[in-house]
Short mmCIF file of C-alpha atoms in Angstrom, two decimals:
data_model
loop_
_atom_site.label_atom_id
_atom_site.label_comp_id
_atom_site.label_asym_id
_atom_site.label_seq_id
_atom_site.Cartn_x
_atom_site.Cartn_y
_atom_site.Cartn_z
CA GLN A 1 1.00 13.66 -6.84
CA VAL A 2 2.31 12.17 -3.48
CA GLN A 3 0.45 10.05 -1.03
CA LEU A 4 1.60 9.00 2.64
CA VAL A 5 -0.53 6.21 3.88
CA GLU A 6 -0.21 5.18 7.76
CA SER A 7 -1.17 1.70 9.29
CA GLY A 8 -0.40 -0.13 12.37
CA GLY A 9 -2.52 1.93 14.87
CA GLY A 10 -4.61 0.28 17.25
CA LEU A 11 -5.67 -0.15 21.17
CA VAL A 12 -3.07 -1.46 23.36
CA GLN A 13 -2.76 -1.90 27.45
CA PRO A 14 -0.13 0.08 29.24
CA GLY A 15 3.27 -1.44 28.72
CA GLY A 16 2.46 -2.84 25.48
CA SER A 17 4.06 -2.33 21.93
CA LEU A 18 2.83 -1.25 18.49
CA ARG A 19 4.47 -0.61 15.04
CA LEU A 20 3.27 1.98 12.87
CA SER A 21 4.37 2.23 9.06
CA CYS A 22 4.07 4.69 6.64
CA ALA A 23 4.37 4.01 2.80
CA ALA A 24 4.88 7.07 0.44
CA SER A 25 3.84 6.38 -3.13
CA GLY A 26 2.94 8.20 -6.28
CA SER A 27 5.25 10.77 -8.03
CA ILE A 28 8.86 10.31 -5.98
CA PHE A 29 12.20 11.06 -7.34
CA LEU A 30 13.53 11.80 -3.69
CA VAL A 31 12.71 11.35 -0.01
CA ASN A 32 14.77 13.40 2.57
CA ASP A 33 13.73 13.49 6.15
CA MET A 34 10.70 11.45 7.35
CA ALA A 35 8.90 11.83 10.77
CA TRP A 36 6.16 10.82 12.89
CA TYR A 37 4.14 13.61 14.63
CA ARG A 38 1.19 12.85 17.25
CA GLN A 39 -1.69 15.07 18.25
CA ALA A 40 -3.92 14.37 21.49
CA PRO A 41 -7.33 15.72 22.17
CA GLY A 42 -7.04 19.37 23.11
CA LYS A 43 -3.12 19.55 22.28
CA GLN A 44 -0.96 20.89 19.68
CA ARG A 45 0.78 18.49 17.16
CA GLU A 46 4.15 17.44 18.39
CA LEU A 47 7.08 15.88 16.85
CA VAL A 48 7.82 12.63 18.21
CA ALA A 49 10.53 11.40 16.08
CA LYS A 50 12.56 12.20 12.89
CA ILE A 51 15.25 10.23 10.51
CA THR A 52 17.17 11.64 7.83
CA ARG A 53 17.77 9.74 4.60
CA GLY A 54 21.19 8.49 5.83
CA GLY A 55 19.33 7.32 8.97
CA SER A 56 20.52 10.02 11.75
CA THR A 57 17.68 10.08 14.46
CA ARG A 58 16.20 12.51 16.99
CA TYR A 59 13.59 11.84 19.30
CA ALA A 60 11.13 13.85 21.88
CA ALA A 61 12.31 13.51 25.44
CA SER A 62 9.17 11.97 26.44
CA VAL A 63 9.69 9.06 24.25
CA LYS A 64 13.46 8.40 24.10
CA GLY A 65 14.30 5.00 25.13
CA ARG A 66 10.99 3.60 24.57
CA PHE A 67 10.33 4.27 20.81
CA THR A 68 12.33 3.68 17.63
CA ILE A 69 12.13 5.20 14.15
CA SER A 70 13.56 3.64 11.13
CA ARG A 71 13.21 3.53 7.40
CA ASP A 72 13.61 1.35 4.25
CA ASN A 73 14.69 3.76 1.30
CA ALA A 74 13.85 1.24 -1.24
CA LYS A 75 10.18 0.95 -0.36
CA ASN A 76 9.80 4.70 0.77
CA THR A 77 8.45 3.74 4.07
CA VAL A 78 9.26 4.79 7.68
CA TYR A 79 8.58 2.92 10.89
CA LEU A 80 7.65 3.81 14.36
CA GLN A 81 8.37 1.02 16.86
CA MET A 82 6.80 1.86 19.98
CA ASN A 83 7.51 -0.04 23.37
CA SER A 84 6.53 0.32 26.95
CA LEU A 85 3.42 2.43 25.92
CA LYS A 86 1.98 4.90 28.36
CA PRO A 87 -1.55 6.22 28.53
CA GLU A 88 -0.27 9.93 27.69
CA ASP A 89 1.10 8.30 24.40
CA THR A 90 -2.50 8.08 23.28
CA ALA A 91 -2.92 10.39 20.17
CA VAL A 92 -3.68 10.51 16.61
CA TYR A 93 0.04 9.55 15.03
CA TYR A 94 0.60 11.36 11.66
CA CYS A 95 3.60 10.56 8.98
CA ASN A 96 5.42 13.28 7.57
CA ALA A 97 7.93 13.45 4.69
CA ASP A 98 10.07 15.89 2.89
CA VAL A 99 9.56 14.89 -0.70
CA ARG A 100 11.04 15.81 -4.45
CA PRO A 101 8.27 14.62 -6.90
CA THR A 102 10.56 14.58 -10.01
CA LEU A 103 13.95 15.95 -10.97
CA PHE A 104 12.82 19.47 -11.64
CA SER A 105 10.35 19.89 -8.53
CA ASP A 106 11.27 21.55 -5.38
CA TYR A 107 11.08 19.60 -2.11
CA ASP A 108 7.64 19.97 -0.43
CA LEU A 109 6.45 18.47 2.82
CA TYR A 110 3.63 15.80 2.75
CA TRP A 111 1.32 14.62 5.54
CA GLY A 112 -0.45 11.24 6.10
CA GLN A 113 -4.05 10.95 7.19
CA GLY A 114 -2.97 9.62 10.81
CA THR A 115 -3.68 6.52 12.73
CA GLN A 116 -5.10 6.26 16.11
CA VAL A 117 -2.98 4.76 18.99
CA THR A 118 -4.87 4.27 22.23
CA VAL A 119 -3.11 2.95 25.33
CA SER A 120 -5.79 1.94 27.88
CA SER A 121 -6.60 -0.57 30.56
#
């Protein structure tokens, strides 16, 4: 069984920063793409940032230049550094990973439980 656990969310003022972490554990042979999604109340879940195993990245236009996604393959961990936060960044942030649990398993998508980020004065 593969588990993803997020941490680092909280309450910050506009213009502040947070760093989210997501660690994968359990049965893991290989982790391919990893990503961060977010969902605000009454809105659909949206892709925020994505990173391949080799380190290639892509970002939603709304966060480009403010957020940075990175990963540590040795720790099976993905990070999201969030700077210059705005009230519209308020959402539950979810970690996502494409994982092959064993040599004989297919890749499958796994989700974390979510961590709340609130940007408010």
